[in-house]
mmCIF file with all atom_site columns, C-alpha atoms in Angstrom:
data_model
loop_
_atom_site.group_PDB
_atom_site.id
_atom_site.type_symbol
_atom_site.label_atom_id
_atom_site.label_alt_id
_atom_site.label_comp_id
_atom_site.label_asym_id
_atom_site.label_entity_id
_atom_site.label_seq_id
_atom_site.pdbx_PDB_ins_code
_atom_site.Cartn_x
_atom_site.Cartn_y
_atom_site.Cartn_z
_atom_site.occupancy
_atom_site.B_iso_or_equiv
_atom_site.pdbx_formal_charge
_atom_site.auth_seq_id
_atom_site.auth_comp_id
_atom_site.auth_asym_id
_atom_site.auth_atom_id
_atom_site.pdbx_PDB_model_num
ATOM 1   C CA . MET A 1 1   ? 31.308  6.027   -25.192 1.00 50.00 ? 31  MET A CA 1
ATOM 2   C CA . SER A 1 2   ? 29.386  3.355   -26.972 1.00 50.00 ? 32  SER A CA 1
ATOM 3   C CA . TYR A 1 3   ? 30.682  0.029   -28.058 1.00 49.00 ? 33  TYR A CA 1
ATOM 4   C CA . SER A 1 4   ? 29.248  -1.891  -31.164 1.00 56.00 ? 34  SER A CA 1
ATOM 5   C CA . VAL A 1 5   ? 31.207  -5.174  -30.823 1.00 64.00 ? 35  VAL A CA 1
ATOM 6   C CA . SER A 1 6   ? 32.335  -5.127  -27.215 1.00 72.00 ? 36  SER A CA 1
ATOM 7   C CA . SER A 1 7   ? 30.828  -4.356  -23.918 1.00 77.00 ? 37  SER A CA 1
ATOM 8   C CA . PHE A 1 8   ? 33.849  -2.794  -22.268 1.00 83.00 ? 38  PHE A CA 1
ATOM 9   C CA . ASP A 1 9   ? 37.056  -0.799  -23.257 1.00 84.00 ? 39  ASP A CA 1
ATOM 10  C CA . GLU A 1 10  ? 40.012  -3.395  -22.878 1.00 86.00 ? 40  GLU A CA 1
ATOM 11  C CA . SER A 1 11  ? 42.552  -0.501  -22.474 1.00 84.00 ? 41  SER A CA 1
ATOM 12  C CA . ALA A 1 12  ? 40.821  0.706   -19.219 1.00 84.00 ? 42  ALA A CA 1
ATOM 13  C CA . LEU A 1 13  ? 41.005  -2.600  -17.353 1.00 88.00 ? 43  LEU A CA 1
ATOM 14  C CA . ASN A 1 14  ? 43.219  -2.611  -14.364 1.00 86.00 ? 44  ASN A CA 1
ATOM 15  C CA . PHE A 1 15  ? 44.244  -6.220  -14.873 1.00 87.00 ? 45  PHE A CA 1
ATOM 16  C CA . ALA A 1 16  ? 45.822  -8.041  -17.909 1.00 88.00 ? 46  ALA A CA 1
ATOM 17  C CA . LEU A 1 17  ? 43.252  -9.642  -20.004 1.00 89.00 ? 47  LEU A CA 1
ATOM 18  C CA . THR A 1 18  ? 44.612  -13.022 -21.309 1.00 89.00 ? 48  THR A CA 1
ATOM 19  C CA . LYS A 1 19  ? 43.398  -15.690 -23.663 1.00 89.00 ? 49  LYS A CA 1
ATOM 20  C CA . ALA A 1 20  ? 42.235  -17.578 -20.779 1.00 90.00 ? 50  ALA A CA 1
ATOM 21  C CA . HIS A 1 21  ? 39.719  -15.068 -19.609 1.00 93.00 ? 51  HIS A CA 1
ATOM 22  C CA . LYS A 1 22  ? 36.103  -15.330 -20.505 1.00 93.00 ? 52  LYS A CA 1
ATOM 23  C CA . TRP A 1 23  ? 33.386  -13.053 -19.455 1.00 93.00 ? 53  TRP A CA 1
ATOM 24  C CA . ILE A 1 24  ? 29.645  -12.544 -19.281 1.00 92.00 ? 54  ILE A CA 1
ATOM 25  C CA . SER A 1 25  ? 27.955  -9.093  -19.671 1.00 91.00 ? 55  SER A CA 1
ATOM 26  C CA . LEU A 1 26  ? 24.852  -8.472  -17.682 1.00 91.00 ? 56  LEU A CA 1
ATOM 27  C CA . ASP A 1 27  ? 22.722  -5.395  -18.543 1.00 88.00 ? 57  ASP A CA 1
ATOM 28  C CA . GLU A 1 28  ? 20.407  -3.524  -16.251 1.00 85.00 ? 58  GLU A CA 1
ATOM 29  C CA . GLY A 1 29  ? 16.843  -4.190  -17.177 1.00 78.00 ? 59  GLY A CA 1
ATOM 30  C CA . THR A 1 30  ? 17.595  -7.264  -19.172 1.00 79.00 ? 60  THR A CA 1
ATOM 31  C CA . HIS A 1 31  ? 19.184  -9.550  -16.443 1.00 78.00 ? 61  HIS A CA 1
ATOM 32  C CA . ASP A 1 32  ? 17.825  -7.581  -13.502 1.00 81.00 ? 62  ASP A CA 1
ATOM 33  C CA . LYS A 1 33  ? 17.614  -10.391 -10.846 1.00 83.00 ? 63  LYS A CA 1
ATOM 34  C CA . LEU A 1 34  ? 21.221  -11.760 -11.496 1.00 90.00 ? 64  LEU A CA 1
ATOM 35  C CA . TYR A 1 35  ? 22.488  -8.196  -11.971 1.00 90.00 ? 65  TYR A CA 1
ATOM 36  C CA . ASN A 1 36  ? 20.993  -7.006  -8.622  1.00 87.00 ? 66  ASN A CA 1
ATOM 37  C CA . MET A 1 37  ? 22.157  -10.097 -6.736  1.00 88.00 ? 67  MET A CA 1
ATOM 38  C CA . LEU A 1 38  ? 25.850  -9.543  -7.863  1.00 92.00 ? 68  LEU A CA 1
ATOM 39  C CA . LEU A 1 39  ? 25.660  -5.821  -6.854  1.00 91.00 ? 69  LEU A CA 1
ATOM 40  C CA . LYS A 1 40  ? 25.016  -7.116  -3.431  1.00 89.00 ? 70  LYS A CA 1
ATOM 41  C CA . TYR A 1 41  ? 27.285  -10.238 -3.345  1.00 92.00 ? 71  TYR A CA 1
ATOM 42  C CA . ILE A 1 42  ? 30.429  -8.474  -4.588  1.00 92.00 ? 72  ILE A CA 1
ATOM 43  C CA . PRO A 1 43  ? 31.105  -6.053  -1.625  1.00 88.00 ? 73  PRO A CA 1
ATOM 44  C CA . ARG A 1 44  ? 30.661  -8.866  0.856   1.00 88.00 ? 74  ARG A CA 1
ATOM 45  C CA . HIS A 1 45  ? 33.304  -11.033 -1.059  1.00 90.00 ? 75  HIS A CA 1
ATOM 46  C CA . LEU A 1 46  ? 35.987  -8.508  -2.307  1.00 88.00 ? 76  LEU A CA 1
ATOM 47  C CA . ALA A 1 47  ? 39.419  -10.032 -2.785  1.00 87.00 ? 77  ALA A CA 1
ATOM 48  C CA . GLU A 1 48  ? 42.406  -8.283  -0.943  1.00 74.00 ? 78  GLU A CA 1
ATOM 49  C CA . ASP A 1 49  ? 45.187  -6.866  -3.098  1.00 62.00 ? 79  ASP A CA 1
ATOM 50  C CA . GLU A 1 50  ? 48.245  -9.298  -2.955  1.00 58.00 ? 80  GLU A CA 1
ATOM 51  C CA . ASN A 1 51  ? 50.663  -6.392  -2.651  1.00 56.00 ? 81  ASN A CA 1
ATOM 52  C CA . GLN A 1 52  ? 48.600  -4.602  0.028   1.00 51.00 ? 82  GLN A CA 1
ATOM 53  C CA . PRO A 1 53  ? 47.024  -7.619  2.088   1.00 47.00 ? 83  PRO A CA 1
ATOM 54  C CA . LEU A 1 54  ? 44.907  -5.264  4.147   1.00 43.00 ? 84  LEU A CA 1
ATOM 55  C CA . GLN A 1 55  ? 43.471  -3.280  1.207   1.00 46.00 ? 85  GLN A CA 1
ATOM 56  C CA . PRO A 1 56  ? 40.761  -4.633  -0.947  1.00 45.00 ? 86  PRO A CA 1
ATOM 57  C CA . SER A 1 57  ? 41.660  -4.658  -4.699  1.00 49.00 ? 87  SER A CA 1
ATOM 58  C CA . SER A 1 58  ? 38.716  -2.503  -5.766  1.00 55.00 ? 88  SER A CA 1
ATOM 59  C CA . THR A 1 59  ? 37.823  1.171   -6.404  1.00 60.00 ? 89  THR A CA 1
ATOM 60  C CA . ALA A 1 60  ? 35.931  1.116   -3.195  1.00 63.00 ? 90  ALA A CA 1
ATOM 61  C CA . SER A 1 61  ? 32.769  2.498   -4.782  1.00 78.00 ? 91  SER A CA 1
ATOM 62  C CA . TYR A 1 62  ? 29.446  1.510   -3.151  1.00 79.00 ? 92  TYR A CA 1
ATOM 63  C CA . SER A 1 63  ? 25.854  2.290   -3.404  1.00 82.00 ? 93  SER A CA 1
ATOM 64  C CA . VAL A 1 64  ? 22.818  1.232   -1.177  1.00 80.00 ? 94  VAL A CA 1
ATOM 65  C CA . GLU A 1 65  ? 19.309  -0.216  -1.748  1.00 78.00 ? 95  GLU A CA 1
ATOM 66  C CA . ILE A 1 66  ? 16.691  1.128   0.761   1.00 78.00 ? 96  ILE A CA 1
ATOM 67  C CA . ILE A 1 67  ? 14.588  -1.566  2.578   1.00 72.00 ? 97  ILE A CA 1
ATOM 68  C CA . PRO A 1 68  ? 10.980  -0.768  3.129   1.00 67.00 ? 98  PRO A CA 1
ATOM 69  C CA . PRO A 1 69  ? 9.994   0.109   6.725   1.00 70.00 ? 99  PRO A CA 1
ATOM 70  C CA . LYS A 1 70  ? 8.621   -2.631  8.928   1.00 64.00 ? 100 LYS A CA 1
ATOM 71  C CA . SER A 1 71  ? 4.774   -2.659  9.353   1.00 56.00 ? 101 SER A CA 1
ATOM 72  C CA . LYS A 1 72  ? 3.675   -1.864  12.857  1.00 56.00 ? 102 LYS A CA 1
ATOM 73  C CA . SER A 1 73  ? 0.957   -4.621  12.693  1.00 51.00 ? 103 SER A CA 1
ATOM 74  C CA . SER A 1 74  ? 3.008   -7.330  11.979  1.00 49.00 ? 104 SER A CA 1
ATOM 75  C CA . SER A 1 75  ? 6.207   -6.233  13.744  1.00 49.00 ? 105 SER A CA 1
ATOM 76  C CA . LYS A 1 76  ? 5.612   -9.023  16.443  1.00 50.00 ? 106 LYS A CA 1
ATOM 77  C CA . PHE A 1 77  ? 6.181   -11.759 13.878  1.00 49.00 ? 107 PHE A CA 1
ATOM 78  C CA . GLU A 1 78  ? 8.755   -10.017 11.528  1.00 51.00 ? 108 GLU A CA 1
ATOM 79  C CA . LEU A 1 79  ? 12.216  -11.568 11.553  1.00 51.00 ? 109 LEU A CA 1
ATOM 80  C CA . GLU A 1 80  ? 14.982  -8.949  12.769  1.00 50.00 ? 110 GLU A CA 1
ATOM 81  C CA . GLY A 1 81  ? 17.430  -10.329 10.250  1.00 47.00 ? 111 GLY A CA 1
ATOM 82  C CA . GLU A 1 82  ? 18.082  -13.423 8.127   1.00 47.00 ? 112 GLU A CA 1
ATOM 83  C CA . PRO A 1 83  ? 21.717  -14.561 8.063   1.00 46.00 ? 113 PRO A CA 1
ATOM 84  C CA . SER A 1 84  ? 22.872  -14.267 4.499   1.00 58.00 ? 114 SER A CA 1
ATOM 85  C CA . ASN A 1 85  ? 25.997  -15.173 2.685   1.00 61.00 ? 115 ASN A CA 1
ATOM 86  C CA . VAL A 1 86  ? 24.901  -12.900 -0.343  1.00 67.00 ? 116 VAL A CA 1
ATOM 87  C CA . GLU A 1 87  ? 24.176  -9.530  1.027   1.00 72.00 ? 117 GLU A CA 1
ATOM 88  C CA . THR A 1 88  ? 25.202  -7.239  3.913   1.00 76.00 ? 118 THR A CA 1
ATOM 89  C CA . THR A 1 89  ? 22.627  -5.009  5.692   1.00 78.00 ? 119 THR A CA 1
ATOM 90  C CA . PHE A 1 90  ? 23.104  -2.106  7.760   1.00 79.00 ? 120 PHE A CA 1
ATOM 91  C CA . GLY A 1 91  ? 19.806  -0.813  9.342   1.00 81.00 ? 121 GLY A CA 1
ATOM 92  C CA . ARG A 1 92  ? 17.348  -0.246  6.323   1.00 80.00 ? 122 ARG A CA 1
ATOM 93  C CA . MET A 1 93  ? 20.345  -0.212  3.865   1.00 84.00 ? 123 MET A CA 1
ATOM 94  C CA . ILE A 1 94  ? 21.685  -3.151  1.662   1.00 82.00 ? 124 ILE A CA 1
ATOM 95  C CA . GLN A 1 95  ? 25.244  -2.450  0.659   1.00 85.00 ? 125 GLN A CA 1
ATOM 96  C CA . GLN A 1 96  ? 25.807  -2.648  -3.049  1.00 88.00 ? 126 GLN A CA 1
ATOM 97  C CA . VAL A 1 97  ? 28.864  -2.370  -5.229  1.00 87.00 ? 127 VAL A CA 1
ATOM 98  C CA . GLY A 1 98  ? 29.194  0.922   -7.001  1.00 89.00 ? 128 GLY A CA 1
ATOM 99  C CA . TYR A 1 99  ? 30.624  1.705   -10.445 1.00 91.00 ? 129 TYR A CA 1
ATOM 100 C CA . GLY A 1 100 ? 34.330  0.866   -11.203 1.00 90.00 ? 130 GLY A CA 1
ATOM 101 C CA . GLN A 1 101 ? 36.410  -2.280  -11.274 1.00 91.00 ? 131 GLN A CA 1
ATOM 102 C CA . HIS A 1 102 ? 36.341  -4.822  -8.423  1.00 92.00 ? 132 HIS A CA 1
ATOM 103 C CA . LYS A 1 103 ? 38.160  -8.027  -7.745  1.00 92.00 ? 133 LYS A CA 1
ATOM 104 C CA . PHE A 1 104 ? 36.121  -10.665 -5.583  1.00 93.00 ? 134 PHE A CA 1
ATOM 105 C CA . ARG A 1 105 ? 35.832  -14.343 -4.987  1.00 93.00 ? 135 ARG A CA 1
ATOM 106 C CA . ASP A 1 106 ? 33.021  -16.909 -5.751  1.00 94.00 ? 136 ASP A CA 1
ATOM 107 C CA . PHE A 1 107 ? 31.564  -19.201 -3.218  1.00 93.00 ? 137 PHE A CA 1
ATOM 108 C CA . ASP A 1 108 ? 34.646  -21.575 -3.811  1.00 93.00 ? 138 ASP A CA 1
ATOM 109 C CA . GLY A 1 109 ? 37.141  -18.874 -3.289  1.00 92.00 ? 139 GLY A CA 1
ATOM 110 C CA . LYS A 1 110 ? 38.211  -18.381 -7.030  1.00 94.00 ? 140 LYS A CA 1
ATOM 111 C CA . ILE A 1 111 ? 39.214  -14.959 -8.113  1.00 93.00 ? 141 ILE A CA 1
ATOM 112 C CA . LEU A 1 112 ? 36.874  -13.143 -10.356 1.00 95.00 ? 142 LEU A CA 1
ATOM 113 C CA . HIS A 1 113 ? 37.026  -9.632  -11.801 1.00 94.00 ? 143 HIS A CA 1
ATOM 114 C CA . CYS A 1 114 ? 34.129  -7.228  -12.677 1.00 94.00 ? 144 CYS A CA 1
ATOM 115 C CA . LEU A 1 115 ? 33.599  -3.922  -14.487 1.00 93.00 ? 145 LEU A CA 1
ATOM 116 C CA . HIS A 1 116 ? 30.478  -2.036  -13.359 1.00 93.00 ? 146 HIS A CA 1
ATOM 117 C CA . GLN A 1 117 ? 29.875  0.826   -15.649 1.00 91.00 ? 147 GLN A CA 1
ATOM 118 C CA . LYS A 1 118 ? 27.373  3.089   -17.670 1.00 89.00 ? 148 LYS A CA 1
ATOM 119 C CA . ILE A 1 119 ? 27.391  3.055   -21.282 1.00 84.00 ? 149 ILE A CA 1
ATOM 120 C CA . GLY A 1 120 ? 25.847  5.405   -23.971 1.00 82.00 ? 150 GLY A CA 1
ATOM 121 C CA . ASP A 1 121 ? 24.074  8.487   -23.889 1.00 86.00 ? 151 ASP A CA 1
ATOM 122 C CA . PRO A 1 122 ? 20.971  9.375   -21.614 1.00 89.00 ? 152 PRO A CA 1
ATOM 123 C CA . VAL A 1 123 ? 17.715  8.180   -22.995 1.00 88.00 ? 153 VAL A CA 1
ATOM 124 C CA . GLY A 1 124 ? 14.131  8.794   -22.098 1.00 88.00 ? 154 GLY A CA 1
ATOM 125 C CA . THR A 1 125 ? 12.283  5.829   -20.666 1.00 80.00 ? 155 THR A CA 1
ATOM 126 C CA . ASP A 1 126 ? 8.868   5.143   -18.877 1.00 75.00 ? 156 ASP A CA 1
ATOM 127 C CA . CYS A 1 127 ? 10.573  5.756   -15.551 1.00 74.00 ? 157 CYS A CA 1
ATOM 128 C CA . GLY A 1 128 ? 12.525  9.063   -16.329 1.00 81.00 ? 158 GLY A CA 1
ATOM 129 C CA . VAL A 1 129 ? 15.931  9.572   -17.914 1.00 86.00 ? 159 VAL A CA 1
ATOM 130 C CA . LYS A 1 130 ? 18.278  6.655   -17.738 1.00 86.00 ? 160 LYS A CA 1
ATOM 131 C CA . ILE A 1 131 ? 21.722  5.680   -18.979 1.00 88.00 ? 161 ILE A CA 1
ATOM 132 C CA . LEU A 1 132 ? 22.313  1.942   -19.676 1.00 86.00 ? 162 LEU A CA 1
ATOM 133 C CA . SER A 1 133 ? 24.284  0.173   -16.725 1.00 89.00 ? 163 SER A CA 1
ATOM 134 C CA . ASN A 1 134 ? 25.967  -3.130  -17.182 1.00 90.00 ? 164 ASN A CA 1
ATOM 135 C CA . LEU A 1 135 ? 28.209  -5.453  -15.242 1.00 93.00 ? 165 LEU A CA 1
ATOM 136 C CA . VAL A 1 136 ? 30.913  -7.470  -17.010 1.00 94.00 ? 166 VAL A CA 1
ATOM 137 C CA . VAL A 1 137 ? 32.172  -10.431 -14.987 1.00 95.00 ? 167 VAL A CA 1
ATOM 138 C CA . PHE A 1 138 ? 35.534  -11.940 -15.988 1.00 96.00 ? 168 PHE A CA 1
ATOM 139 C CA . THR A 1 139 ? 36.860  -15.314 -15.104 1.00 95.00 ? 169 THR A CA 1
ATOM 140 C CA . GLU A 1 140 ? 39.946  -17.351 -15.959 1.00 94.00 ? 170 GLU A CA 1
ATOM 141 C CA . TYR A 1 141 ? 38.320  -20.657 -15.106 1.00 95.00 ? 171 TYR A CA 1
ATOM 142 C CA . GLY A 1 142 ? 35.905  -20.912 -18.023 1.00 93.00 ? 172 GLY A CA 1
ATOM 143 C CA . LEU A 1 143 ? 32.337  -20.091 -18.667 1.00 94.00 ? 173 LEU A CA 1
ATOM 144 C CA . GLU A 1 144 ? 30.993  -23.290 -17.269 1.00 95.00 ? 174 GLU A CA 1
ATOM 145 C CA . ASN A 1 145 ? 32.456  -22.398 -13.862 1.00 95.00 ? 175 ASN A CA 1
ATOM 146 C CA . LEU A 1 146 ? 31.065  -18.845 -14.049 1.00 95.00 ? 176 LEU A CA 1
ATOM 147 C CA . CYS A 1 147 ? 27.532  -20.037 -14.996 1.00 95.00 ? 177 CYS A CA 1
ATOM 148 C CA . LEU A 1 148 ? 27.477  -22.604 -11.993 1.00 96.00 ? 178 LEU A CA 1
ATOM 149 C CA . PHE A 1 149 ? 28.629  -19.603 -9.671  1.00 96.00 ? 179 PHE A CA 1
ATOM 150 C CA . PHE A 1 150 ? 25.608  -17.399 -11.101 1.00 95.00 ? 180 PHE A CA 1
ATOM 151 C CA . THR A 1 151 ? 23.247  -20.624 -10.649 1.00 95.00 ? 181 THR A CA 1
ATOM 152 C CA . LYS A 1 152 ? 24.457  -21.047 -6.965  1.00 93.00 ? 182 LYS A CA 1
ATOM 153 C CA . LEU A 1 153 ? 23.998  -17.213 -6.432  1.00 90.00 ? 183 LEU A CA 1
ATOM 154 C CA . LEU A 1 154 ? 20.408  -17.368 -7.806  1.00 88.00 ? 184 LEU A CA 1
ATOM 155 C CA . ASP A 1 155 ? 19.758  -20.465 -5.703  1.00 89.00 ? 185 ASP A CA 1
ATOM 156 C CA . GLU A 1 156 ? 20.945  -18.843 -2.438  1.00 84.00 ? 186 GLU A CA 1
ATOM 157 C CA . SER A 1 157 ? 18.633  -15.835 -3.202  1.00 78.00 ? 187 SER A CA 1
ATOM 158 C CA . GLU A 1 158 ? 15.713  -18.055 -3.622  1.00 78.00 ? 188 GLU A CA 1
ATOM 159 C CA . LYS A 1 159 ? 16.339  -20.458 -0.574  1.00 78.00 ? 189 LYS A CA 1
ATOM 160 C CA . SER A 1 160 ? 13.520  -20.564 1.775   1.00 76.00 ? 190 SER A CA 1
ATOM 161 C CA . MET A 1 161 ? 13.512  -20.966 5.614   1.00 78.00 ? 191 MET A CA 1
ATOM 162 C CA . GLY A 1 162 ? 11.186  -23.386 7.469   1.00 80.00 ? 192 GLY A CA 1
ATOM 163 C CA . GLY A 1 163 ? 8.277   -21.754 9.219   1.00 82.00 ? 193 GLY A CA 1
ATOM 164 C CA . VAL A 1 164 ? 8.936   -18.489 7.346   1.00 83.00 ? 194 VAL A CA 1
ATOM 165 C CA . PHE A 1 165 ? 7.019   -16.933 4.514   1.00 81.00 ? 195 PHE A CA 1
ATOM 166 C CA . THR A 1 166 ? 7.730   -13.823 2.371   1.00 81.00 ? 196 THR A CA 1
ATOM 167 C CA . CYS A 1 167 ? 5.266   -10.952 1.656   1.00 82.00 ? 197 CYS A CA 1
ATOM 168 C CA . TYR A 1 168 ? 5.675   -9.035  -1.587  1.00 83.00 ? 198 TYR A CA 1
ATOM 169 C CA . THR A 1 169 ? 3.958   -5.893  -2.745  1.00 84.00 ? 199 THR A CA 1
ATOM 170 C CA . TRP A 1 170 ? 3.361   -4.727  -6.282  1.00 84.00 ? 200 TRP A CA 1
ATOM 171 C CA . HIS A 1 171 ? 5.664   -1.728  -7.315  1.00 77.00 ? 201 HIS A CA 1
ATOM 172 C CA . ILE A 1 172 ? 3.436   0.322   -9.454  1.00 80.00 ? 202 ILE A CA 1
ATOM 173 C CA . ARG A 1 173 ? 6.143   2.475   -11.031 1.00 70.00 ? 203 ARG A CA 1
ATOM 174 C CA . HIS A 1 174 ? 8.708   -0.250  -11.716 1.00 65.00 ? 204 HIS A CA 1
ATOM 175 C CA . GLN A 1 175 ? 6.165   -2.934  -12.554 1.00 71.00 ? 205 GLN A CA 1
ATOM 176 C CA . TYR A 1 176 ? 7.455   -5.772  -10.404 1.00 71.00 ? 206 TYR A CA 1
ATOM 177 C CA . TRP A 1 177 ? 6.666   -7.775  -7.176  1.00 78.00 ? 207 TRP A CA 1
ATOM 178 C CA . ARG A 1 178 ? 9.071   -6.180  -4.571  1.00 76.00 ? 208 ARG A CA 1
ATOM 179 C CA . LYS A 1 179 ? 9.925   -8.149  -1.350  1.00 74.00 ? 209 LYS A CA 1
ATOM 180 C CA . GLU A 1 180 ? 8.409   -6.369  1.559   1.00 76.00 ? 210 GLU A CA 1
ATOM 181 C CA . VAL A 1 181 ? 9.201   -8.575  4.613   1.00 76.00 ? 211 VAL A CA 1
ATOM 182 C CA . SER A 1 182 ? 9.819   -12.129 5.869   1.00 77.00 ? 212 SER A CA 1
ATOM 183 C CA . ILE A 1 183 ? 7.394   -13.048 8.695   1.00 83.00 ? 213 ILE A CA 1
ATOM 184 C CA . GLN A 1 184 ? 7.488   -16.110 11.059  1.00 84.00 ? 214 GLN A CA 1
ATOM 185 C CA . ALA A 1 185 ? 4.434   -18.316 10.468  1.00 84.00 ? 215 ALA A CA 1
ATOM 186 C CA . ARG A 1 186 ? 1.957   -18.475 13.341  1.00 84.00 ? 216 ARG A CA 1
ATOM 187 C CA . PRO A 1 187 ? 0.770   -21.792 14.744  1.00 86.00 ? 217 PRO A CA 1
ATOM 188 C CA . VAL A 1 188 ? -2.589  -22.794 13.184  1.00 84.00 ? 218 VAL A CA 1
ATOM 189 C CA . GLN A 1 189 ? -3.869  -22.893 16.747  1.00 86.00 ? 219 GLN A CA 1
ATOM 190 C CA . SER A 1 190 ? -3.629  -19.155 16.896  1.00 87.00 ? 220 SER A CA 1
ATOM 191 C CA . VAL A 1 191 ? -6.072  -18.727 14.035  1.00 86.00 ? 221 VAL A CA 1
ATOM 192 C CA . VAL A 1 192 ? -9.411  -17.794 15.256  1.00 90.00 ? 222 VAL A CA 1
ATOM 193 C CA . LEU A 1 193 ? -12.234 -19.294 13.152  1.00 91.00 ? 223 LEU A CA 1
ATOM 194 C CA . PRO A 1 194 ? -15.458 -21.296 13.692  1.00 93.00 ? 224 PRO A CA 1
ATOM 195 C CA . GLU A 1 195 ? -14.415 -24.805 14.464  1.00 92.00 ? 225 GLU A CA 1
ATOM 196 C CA . ALA A 1 196 ? -16.339 -26.387 11.644  1.00 93.00 ? 226 ALA A CA 1
ATOM 197 C CA . THR A 1 197 ? -14.887 -23.777 9.059   1.00 94.00 ? 227 THR A CA 1
ATOM 198 C CA . LYS A 1 198 ? -11.334 -24.320 10.616  1.00 92.00 ? 228 LYS A CA 1
ATOM 199 C CA . THR A 1 199 ? -11.604 -28.132 10.341  1.00 93.00 ? 229 THR A CA 1
ATOM 200 C CA . ARG A 1 200 ? -12.796 -28.049 6.799   1.00 94.00 ? 230 ARG A CA 1
ATOM 201 C CA . LEU A 1 201 ? -10.109 -25.631 5.778   1.00 92.00 ? 231 LEU A CA 1
ATOM 202 C CA . ILE A 1 202 ? -7.199  -27.804 7.375   1.00 91.00 ? 232 ILE A CA 1
ATOM 203 C CA . ALA A 1 203 ? -8.439  -30.829 5.676   1.00 92.00 ? 233 ALA A CA 1
ATOM 204 C CA . ASP A 1 204 ? -8.553  -29.028 2.364   1.00 89.00 ? 234 ASP A CA 1
ATOM 205 C CA . LEU A 1 205 ? -4.942  -27.915 2.820   1.00 86.00 ? 235 LEU A CA 1
ATOM 206 C CA . GLU A 1 206 ? -3.716  -31.182 3.772   1.00 87.00 ? 236 GLU A CA 1
ATOM 207 C CA . LYS A 1 207 ? -5.496  -32.923 0.608   1.00 82.00 ? 237 LYS A CA 1
ATOM 208 C CA . PHE A 1 208 ? -3.902  -30.308 -1.502  1.00 78.00 ? 238 PHE A CA 1
ATOM 209 C CA . LEU A 1 209 ? -0.429  -30.989 -0.161  1.00 78.00 ? 239 LEU A CA 1
ATOM 210 C CA . LEU A 1 210 ? -0.766  -34.775 -0.542  1.00 80.00 ? 240 LEU A CA 1
ATOM 211 C CA . PRO A 1 211 ? 1.400   -36.315 -3.556  1.00 75.00 ? 241 PRO A CA 1
ATOM 212 C CA . THR A 1 212 ? -0.656  -35.922 -6.723  1.00 73.00 ? 242 THR A CA 1
ATOM 213 C CA . THR A 1 213 ? -1.696  -38.494 -9.231  1.00 77.00 ? 243 THR A CA 1
ATOM 214 C CA . PRO A 1 214 ? -1.108  -37.905 -12.883 1.00 81.00 ? 244 PRO A CA 1
ATOM 215 C CA . ILE A 1 215 ? -4.960  -37.239 -13.221 1.00 79.00 ? 245 ILE A CA 1
ATOM 216 C CA . GLU A 1 216 ? -4.835  -34.701 -10.578 1.00 77.00 ? 246 GLU A CA 1
ATOM 217 C CA . MET A 1 217 ? -1.646  -32.960 -11.934 1.00 76.00 ? 247 MET A CA 1
ATOM 218 C CA . GLU A 1 218 ? -3.377  -32.810 -15.307 1.00 79.00 ? 248 GLU A CA 1
ATOM 219 C CA . PHE A 1 219 ? -6.588  -31.191 -13.731 1.00 76.00 ? 249 PHE A CA 1
ATOM 220 C CA . ARG A 1 220 ? -4.428  -28.573 -11.856 1.00 73.00 ? 250 ARG A CA 1
ATOM 221 C CA . ILE A 1 221 ? -2.464  -27.622 -15.121 1.00 74.00 ? 251 ILE A CA 1
ATOM 222 C CA . GLU A 1 222 ? -5.738  -27.217 -16.966 1.00 75.00 ? 252 GLU A CA 1
ATOM 223 C CA . GLU A 1 223 ? -7.170  -25.177 -14.248 1.00 70.00 ? 253 GLU A CA 1
ATOM 224 C CA . ALA A 1 224 ? -3.823  -23.149 -13.885 1.00 63.00 ? 254 ALA A CA 1
ATOM 225 C CA . ILE A 1 225 ? -3.364  -24.470 -10.341 1.00 63.00 ? 255 ILE A CA 1
ATOM 226 C CA . CYS A 1 226 ? 0.497   -24.855 -10.674 1.00 56.00 ? 256 CYS A CA 1
ATOM 227 C CA . PHE A 1 227 ? 1.480   -25.535 -6.974  1.00 52.00 ? 257 PHE A CA 1
#
């Protein structure tokens, strides 16, 4: 069923929608990064049903994202697993919330509701037949709180670790840079290069990382050297 003025069917919700409720609708393909982060965050933070404390108040529907295999050549330096407050990983599977309604908590423990659904008819795309999926997140604490939660979620996903760098590979079919693996940085002493070349390279890197003057910054911007 398609909706022209609303992104959900209010009569199908399993909670009472009040005037205090605000919501944000995220469509797959339009808000991909936040949409996918929420799919991973929600099953890790499901809220228990008050009437049945041991049972999560959710449809208990899940899906998984498959993680690429580790490369043999770099396995010595690959991290076995990074502690995360955002996602739950089992082997090469990242747990994601499935379709249906779910009740979960944000980072501050506030209760949020969400509706994960498919809308409309199947359509042909450049990546096969698809049906629009969207995730509607409801809050009683105002849009500002919900946006701050989304912001913190994005910040958590982009947090870097000291001494670690992330490798990405270009996904030809879906046209995006997919995270491949996180690798422990090697000490510079382990890099084998002619001594003169190594000294010149390290000096150049150290110069590049020094605080920049306005003139240097202008030069970098003009030459498209952003960082």
